[in-house]
Amino acid sequence: MRIEIISNKEEDTINIGKNLAKFLRPGDLILLYGDLGCGKTTFVKGLAEGLEVDPDIYITSPTFSLINIYEGKYTIYHVDLYRLEEFEIEELGIWEYLNSGIVIIEWADKLSGIPIENFLEIKFEYFDFSKRKITLIGYGEWQDILKEWKKSSNLIYK
Ligand SMILES: Nc1ncnc2c1ncn2[C@@H]1O[C@H](COP(=O)(O)OP(=O)(O)OP(=O)(O)O)[C@@H](O)[C@H]1O
Ligand SMILES: [Mg+2]
């Protein structure tokens, strides 16, 4: 299952995240791909909003903190692998966090393997100053969840 959406502005990307949040449960894994400034963190802002994280909490790429933890309806573990070497990624013990919340990973290209079958991939591509193509690909149970989302959502621009 694959869905392509054109985001025309920052707010669209936030809304896509916010909308998808309704379908998230602890144990869910979301892998984010795309170049610098493509909108990965912007999308996480929307997810956090949808999961009722305090709006005063500043959502930013955890480039130095490695993992940001936000408490909302569920716990969100926001990870950024951009600056990390393979051994550092292993030391993070990312997969343990799936036992207690939702895990969202920026620069997921740097993972050497994914130990679970059910996950969602989201690819961000740069069109121009304020346009992005967002492609969602579901694996395992996420194929059906995406189908449901597509039915319920009015955000499909393409
Ligand atoms: N349609 C859009 N969707 C998302 N962001 C957009 C859009 N149009 C413009 N922007 C701008 O692009 C930037 C996206 O930055 P963001 O931090 O979300 O990217 P990122 O993919 O997380 O980058 P990094 O890899 O550096 O962490 C923001 O400044 C945002 O305002
Ligand atoms: Mg980011």
PDB file of C-alpha atoms and ligand atoms in Angstrom:
ATOM      1  CA  MET A   1       0.000   0.000   0.000  1.00  0.00           C
ATOM      2  CA  ARG A   2       1.399   3.319  -1.128  1.00  0.00           C
ATOM      3  CA  ILE A   3      -0.071   6.808  -0.891  1.00  0.00           C
ATOM      4  CA  GLU A   4       1.371   9.932  -2.509  1.00  0.00           C
ATOM      5  CA  ILE A   5       0.401  13.343  -1.278  1.00  0.00           C
ATOM      6  CA  ILE A   6       1.513  16.769  -2.397  1.00  0.00           C
ATOM      7  CA  SER A   7       2.053  19.158   0.468  1.00  0.00           C
ATOM      8  CA  ASN A   8       1.834  22.725  -0.799  1.00  0.00           C
ATOM      9  CA  LYS A   9       2.968  24.394   2.385  1.00  0.00           C
ATOM     10  CA  GLU A  10       4.317  23.741   5.875  1.00  0.00           C
ATOM     11  CA  GLU A  11       0.815  23.703   7.340  1.00  0.00           C
ATOM     12  CA  ASP A  12      -0.218  20.867   4.967  1.00  0.00           C
ATOM     13  CA  THR A  13       2.631  18.699   6.226  1.00  0.00           C
ATOM     14  CA  ILE A  14       1.629  19.445   9.829  1.00  0.00           C
ATOM     15  CA  ASN A  15      -1.965  18.507   9.020  1.00  0.00           C
ATOM     16  CA  ILE A  16      -0.933  15.230   7.415  1.00  0.00           C
ATOM     17  CA  GLY A  17       0.956  14.314  10.604  1.00  0.00           C
ATOM     18  CA  LYS A  18      -1.925  15.418  12.779  1.00  0.00           C
ATOM     19  CA  ASN A  19      -4.362  13.311  10.796  1.00  0.00           C
ATOM     20  CA  LEU A  20      -2.210  10.226  10.831  1.00  0.00           C
ATOM     21  CA  ALA A  21      -1.803  10.499  14.612  1.00  0.00           C
ATOM     22  CA  LYS A  22      -5.332   9.159  15.079  1.00  0.00           C
ATOM     23  CA  PHE A  23      -4.145   5.801  13.766  1.00  0.00           C
ATOM     24  CA  LEU A  24      -1.080   5.479  15.990  1.00  0.00           C
ATOM     25  CA  ARG A  25      -0.676   3.170  18.977  1.00  0.00           C
ATOM     26  CA  PRO A  26       2.226   2.282  21.275  1.00  0.00           C
ATOM     27  CA  GLY A  27       4.556  -0.126  19.488  1.00  0.00           C
ATOM     28  CA  ASP A  28       4.191   1.678  16.153  1.00  0.00           C
ATOM     29  CA  LEU A  29       7.327   2.423  14.170  1.00  0.00           C
ATOM     30  CA  ILE A  30       7.559   5.252  11.620  1.00  0.00           C
ATOM     31  CA  LEU A  31      10.646   5.623   9.454  1.00  0.00           C
ATOM     32  CA  LEU A  32      11.260   9.019   7.848  1.00  0.00           C
ATOM     33  CA  TYR A  33      13.401   9.554   4.757  1.00  0.00           C
ATOM     34  CA  GLY A  34      14.356  12.679   2.833  1.00  0.00           C
ATOM     35  CA  ASP A  35      17.002  15.361   2.500  1.00  0.00           C
ATOM     36  CA  LEU A  36      17.771  18.158   4.922  1.00  0.00           C
ATOM     37  CA  GLY A  37      14.865  20.570   5.214  1.00  0.00           C
ATOM     38  CA  CYS A  38      12.390  18.295   3.439  1.00  0.00           C
ATOM     39  CA  GLY A  39       9.861  18.416   6.277  1.00  0.00           C
ATOM     40  CA  LYS A  40      10.510  15.372   8.468  1.00  0.00           C
ATOM     41  CA  THR A  41      10.502  17.315  11.732  1.00  0.00           C
ATOM     42  CA  THR A  42       7.579  19.424  10.531  1.00  0.00           C
ATOM     43  CA  PHE A  43       5.621  16.207  10.069  1.00  0.00           C
ATOM     44  CA  VAL A  44       6.584  15.073  13.606  1.00  0.00           C
ATOM     45  CA  LYS A  45       5.197  18.410  14.885  1.00  0.00           C
ATOM     46  CA  GLY A  46       1.842  17.467  13.388  1.00  0.00           C
ATOM     47  CA  LEU A  47       1.977  13.983  14.881  1.00  0.00           C
ATOM     48  CA  ALA A  48       2.764  15.435  18.308  1.00  0.00           C
ATOM     49  CA  GLU A  49      -0.114  17.877  17.995  1.00  0.00           C
ATOM     50  CA  GLY A  50      -2.441  15.030  17.026  1.00  0.00           C
ATOM     51  CA  LEU A  51      -1.242  13.021  20.022  1.00  0.00           C
ATOM     52  CA  GLU A  52      -2.021  15.912  22.357  1.00  0.00           C
ATOM     53  CA  VAL A  53       1.527  16.803  23.300  1.00  0.00           C
ATOM     54  CA  ASP A  54       1.606  20.141  25.170  1.00  0.00           C
ATOM     55  CA  PRO A  55       1.799  22.826  22.422  1.00  0.00           C
ATOM     56  CA  ASP A  56       4.481  24.655  24.430  1.00  0.00           C
ATOM     57  CA  ILE A  57       6.873  21.736  23.956  1.00  0.00           C
ATOM     58  CA  TYR A  58       9.335  22.631  21.224  1.00  0.00           C
ATOM     59  CA  ILE A  59       9.592  19.883  18.612  1.00  0.00           C
ATOM     60  CA  THR A  60      12.979  19.941  16.943  1.00  0.00           C
ATOM     61  CA  SER A  61      15.337  17.455  15.269  1.00  0.00           C
ATOM     62  CA  PRO A  62      17.058  15.525  18.064  1.00  0.00           C
ATOM     63  CA  THR A  63      20.361  15.943  16.243  1.00  0.00           C
ATOM     64  CA  PHE A  64      22.368  16.434  19.433  1.00  0.00           C
ATOM     65  CA  SER A  65      20.035  15.007  22.064  1.00  0.00           C
ATOM     66  CA  LEU A  66      19.716  11.850  19.887  1.00  0.00           C
ATOM     67  CA  ILE A  67      16.295  11.006  21.270  1.00  0.00           C
ATOM     68  CA  ASN A  68      13.583  13.485  22.195  1.00  0.00           C
ATOM     69  CA  ILE A  69      10.748  12.141  24.307  1.00  0.00           C
ATOM     70  CA  TYR A  70       7.327  13.783  24.206  1.00  0.00           C
ATOM     71  CA  GLU A  71       4.474  12.814  26.488  1.00  0.00           C
ATOM     72  CA  GLY A  72       1.003  13.030  25.052  1.00  0.00           C
ATOM     73  CA  LYS A  73      -1.801  10.550  24.674  1.00  0.00           C
ATOM     74  CA  TYR A  74       1.123   8.116  24.309  1.00  0.00           C
ATOM     75  CA  THR A  75       4.866   8.502  24.693  1.00  0.00           C
ATOM     76  CA  ILE A  76       6.648   9.481  21.479  1.00  0.00           C
ATOM     77  CA  TYR A  77      10.341   8.686  20.963  1.00  0.00           C
ATOM     78  CA  HIS A  78      11.706  10.983  18.262  1.00  0.00           C
ATOM     79  CA  VAL A  79      15.092   9.852  16.961  1.00  0.00           C
ATOM     80  CA  ASP A  80      17.520  11.425  14.450  1.00  0.00           C
ATOM     81  CA  LEU A  81      20.273   9.208  13.057  1.00  0.00           C
ATOM     82  CA  TYR A  82      21.866  11.830  10.782  1.00  0.00           C
ATOM     83  CA  ARG A  83      25.129  12.268  12.682  1.00  0.00           C
ATOM     84  CA  LEU A  84      25.497   8.744  14.016  1.00  0.00           C
ATOM     85  CA  GLU A  85      27.832   5.883  13.168  1.00  0.00           C
ATOM     86  CA  GLU A  86      26.506   2.336  13.009  1.00  0.00           C
ATOM     87  CA  PHE A  87      27.851   1.345  16.462  1.00  0.00           C
ATOM     88  CA  GLU A  88      26.294   4.461  18.013  1.00  0.00           C
ATOM     89  CA  ILE A  89      22.944   3.553  16.492  1.00  0.00           C
ATOM     90  CA  GLU A  90      23.195   0.089  18.039  1.00  0.00           C
ATOM     91  CA  GLU A  91      24.016   1.606  21.436  1.00  0.00           C
ATOM     92  CA  LEU A  92      20.866   3.710  21.324  1.00  0.00           C
ATOM     93  CA  GLY A  93      18.775   0.556  21.776  1.00  0.00           C
ATOM     94  CA  ILE A  94      15.989   2.084  19.706  1.00  0.00           C
ATOM     95  CA  TRP A  95      13.886  -1.066  19.497  1.00  0.00           C
ATOM     96  CA  GLU A  96      13.419  -1.229  23.275  1.00  0.00           C
ATOM     97  CA  TYR A  97      11.354   1.944  23.067  1.00  0.00           C
ATOM     98  CA  LEU A  98       8.724   0.158  21.003  1.00  0.00           C
ATOM     99  CA  ASN A  99       7.665  -1.567  24.226  1.00  0.00           C
ATOM    100  CA  SER A 100       6.557   1.687  25.770  1.00  0.00           C
ATOM    101  CA  GLY A 101       5.547   4.055  22.999  1.00  0.00           C
ATOM    102  CA  ILE A 102       5.643   5.201  19.389  1.00  0.00           C
ATOM    103  CA  VAL A 103       9.054   5.419  17.712  1.00  0.00           C
ATOM    104  CA  ILE A 104       9.703   7.939  14.904  1.00  0.00           C
ATOM    105  CA  ILE A 105      13.089   7.919  13.213  1.00  0.00           C
ATOM    106  CA  GLU A 106      14.543  10.676  10.996  1.00  0.00           C
ATOM    107  CA  TRP A 107      17.261   9.580   8.543  1.00  0.00           C
ATOM    108  CA  ALA A 108      16.087   5.963   8.779  1.00  0.00           C
ATOM    109  CA  ASP A 109      18.320   5.191   5.751  1.00  0.00           C
ATOM    110  CA  LYS A 110      21.096   4.742   8.295  1.00  0.00           C
ATOM    111  CA  LEU A 111      19.480   1.734   9.949  1.00  0.00           C
ATOM    112  CA  SER A 112      21.161  -1.545   9.073  1.00  0.00           C
ATOM    113  CA  GLY A 113      18.009  -3.579   9.631  1.00  0.00           C
ATOM    114  CA  ILE A 114      14.482  -3.409  10.968  1.00  0.00           C
ATOM    115  CA  PRO A 115      13.615  -6.177  13.435  1.00  0.00           C
ATOM    116  CA  ILE A 116       9.813  -5.975  13.110  1.00  0.00           C
ATOM    117  CA  GLU A 117       7.344  -6.617  10.295  1.00  0.00           C
ATOM    118  CA  ASN A 118       4.791  -3.885  10.862  1.00  0.00           C
ATOM    119  CA  PHE A 119       5.969  -0.388  10.162  1.00  0.00           C
ATOM    120  CA  LEU A 120       5.314   2.743   8.122  1.00  0.00           C
ATOM    121  CA  GLU A 121       7.820   4.387   5.799  1.00  0.00           C
ATOM    122  CA  ILE A 122       7.409   8.014   4.818  1.00  0.00           C
ATOM    123  CA  LYS A 123       9.529   9.621   2.105  1.00  0.00           C
ATOM    124  CA  PHE A 124       9.775  13.380   1.707  1.00  0.00           C
ATOM    125  CA  GLU A 125      10.863  14.903  -1.588  1.00  0.00           C
ATOM    126  CA  TYR A 126      11.587  18.515  -2.281  1.00  0.00           C
ATOM    127  CA  PHE A 127       9.663  20.131  -5.173  1.00  0.00           C
ATOM    128  CA  ASP A 128      10.392  23.774  -4.685  1.00  0.00           C
ATOM    129  CA  PHE A 129      10.482  26.354  -1.913  1.00  0.00           C
ATOM    130  CA  SER A 130       7.228  25.259  -0.304  1.00  0.00           C
ATOM    131  CA  LYS A 131       6.114  22.080  -2.088  1.00  0.00           C
ATOM    132  CA  ARG A 132       6.915  18.572  -0.974  1.00  0.00           C
ATOM    133  CA  LYS A 133       5.912  15.155  -2.252  1.00  0.00           C
ATOM    134  CA  ILE A 134       5.147  12.840   0.653  1.00  0.00           C
ATOM    135  CA  THR A 135       4.971   9.097  -0.043  1.00  0.00           C
ATOM    136  CA  LEU A 136       3.660   6.739   2.619  1.00  0.00           C
ATOM    137  CA  ILE A 137       4.391   3.024   2.287  1.00  0.00           C
ATOM    138  CA  GLY A 138       2.895   0.550   4.713  1.00  0.00           C
ATOM    139  CA  TYR A 139       4.418  -2.803   5.628  1.00  0.00           C
ATOM    140  CA  GLY A 140       2.585  -5.645   7.368  1.00  0.00           C
ATOM    141  CA  GLU A 141      -0.438  -4.371   9.290  1.00  0.00           C
ATOM    142  CA  TRP A 142       0.296  -0.866   8.095  1.00  0.00           C
ATOM    143  CA  GLN A 143      -0.997  -1.751   4.627  1.00  0.00           C
ATOM    144  CA  ASP A 144      -4.530  -2.016   6.029  1.00  0.00           C
ATOM    145  CA  ILE A 145      -4.106   0.934   8.367  1.00  0.00           C
ATOM    146  CA  LEU A 146      -3.119   3.127   5.397  1.00  0.00           C
ATOM    147  CA  LYS A 147      -6.183   1.947   3.465  1.00  0.00           C
ATOM    148  CA  GLU A 148      -8.373   3.013   6.379  1.00  0.00           C
ATOM    149  CA  TRP A 149      -6.569   6.315   6.630  1.00  0.00           C
ATOM    150  CA  LYS A 150      -7.038   6.978   2.922  1.00  0.00           C
ATOM    151  CA  LYS A 151     -10.781   6.374   3.255  1.00  0.00           C
ATOM    152  CA  SER A 152     -11.171   8.620   6.262  1.00  0.00           C
ATOM    153  CA  SER A 153      -8.861  11.417   5.275  1.00  0.00           C
ATOM    154  CA  ASN A 154      -9.603  14.370   3.023  1.00  0.00           C
ATOM    155  CA  LEU A 155      -5.915  15.156   2.735  1.00  0.00           C
ATOM    156  CA  ILE A 156      -5.238  13.189  -0.404  1.00  0.00           C
ATOM    157  CA  TYR A 157      -4.351  15.892  -2.893  1.00  0.00           C
ATOM    158  CA  LYS A 158      -3.164  13.477  -5.537  1.00  0.00           C
TER     159      LYS A 158
HETATM  160  N1  LIG B   1       5.264  21.882   2.316  1.00  0.00           N
HETATM  161  C1  LIG B   1       6.168  21.928   3.320  1.00  0.00           C
HETATM  162  N2  LIG B   1       6.221  20.928   4.220  1.00  0.00           N
HETATM  163  C2  LIG B   1       7.146  20.951   5.221  1.00  0.00           C
HETATM  164  N3  LIG B   1       8.026  21.949   5.421  1.00  0.00           N
HETATM  165  C3  LIG B   1       8.009  22.961   4.557  1.00  0.00           C
HETATM  166  C4  LIG B   1       7.082  23.004   3.476  1.00  0.00           C
HETATM  167  N4  LIG B   1       7.303  24.137   2.794  1.00  0.00           N
HETATM  168  C5  LIG B   1       8.299  24.770   3.400  1.00  0.00           C
HETATM  169  N5  LIG B   1       8.740  24.086   4.465  1.00  0.00           N
HETATM  170  C6  LIG B   1       9.861  24.498   5.310  1.00  0.00           C
HETATM  171  O1  LIG B   1      10.902  23.539   5.164  1.00  0.00           O
HETATM  172  C7  LIG B   1      11.556  23.326   6.399  1.00  0.00           C
HETATM  173  C8  LIG B   1      11.436  21.890   6.815  1.00  0.00           C
HETATM  174  O2  LIG B   1      12.272  21.699   7.916  1.00  0.00           O
HETATM  175  P1  LIG B   1      12.281  20.387   8.789  1.00  0.00           P
HETATM  176  O3  LIG B   1      13.073  20.709   9.998  1.00  0.00           O
HETATM  177  O4  LIG B   1      10.908  19.889   8.963  1.00  0.00           O
HETATM  178  O5  LIG B   1      13.069  19.390   7.839  1.00  0.00           O
HETATM  179  P2  LIG B   1      13.785  18.011   8.171  1.00  0.00           P
HETATM  180  O6  LIG B   1      13.451  17.104   7.040  1.00  0.00           O
HETATM  181  O7  LIG B   1      13.459  17.558   9.539  1.00  0.00           O
HETATM  182  O8  LIG B   1      15.329  18.380   8.083  1.00  0.00           O
HETATM  183  P3  LIG B   1      16.584  17.753   8.856  1.00  0.00           P
HETATM  184  O9  LIG B   1      17.028  16.547   8.065  1.00  0.00           O
HETATM  185  O10 LIG B   1      17.593  18.858   8.788  1.00  0.00           O
HETATM  186  O11 LIG B   1      16.182  17.407  10.262  1.00  0.00           O
HETATM  187  C9  LIG B   1      10.914  24.259   7.409  1.00  0.00           C
HETATM  188  O12 LIG B   1      11.653  25.455   7.470  1.00  0.00           O
HETATM  189  C10 LIG B   1       9.535  24.523   6.797  1.00  0.00           C
HETATM  190  O13 LIG B   1       9.005  25.787   7.143  1.00  0.00           O
HETATM  191 MG    MG B   2      14.542  17.094  11.197  1.00  0.00          MG
END
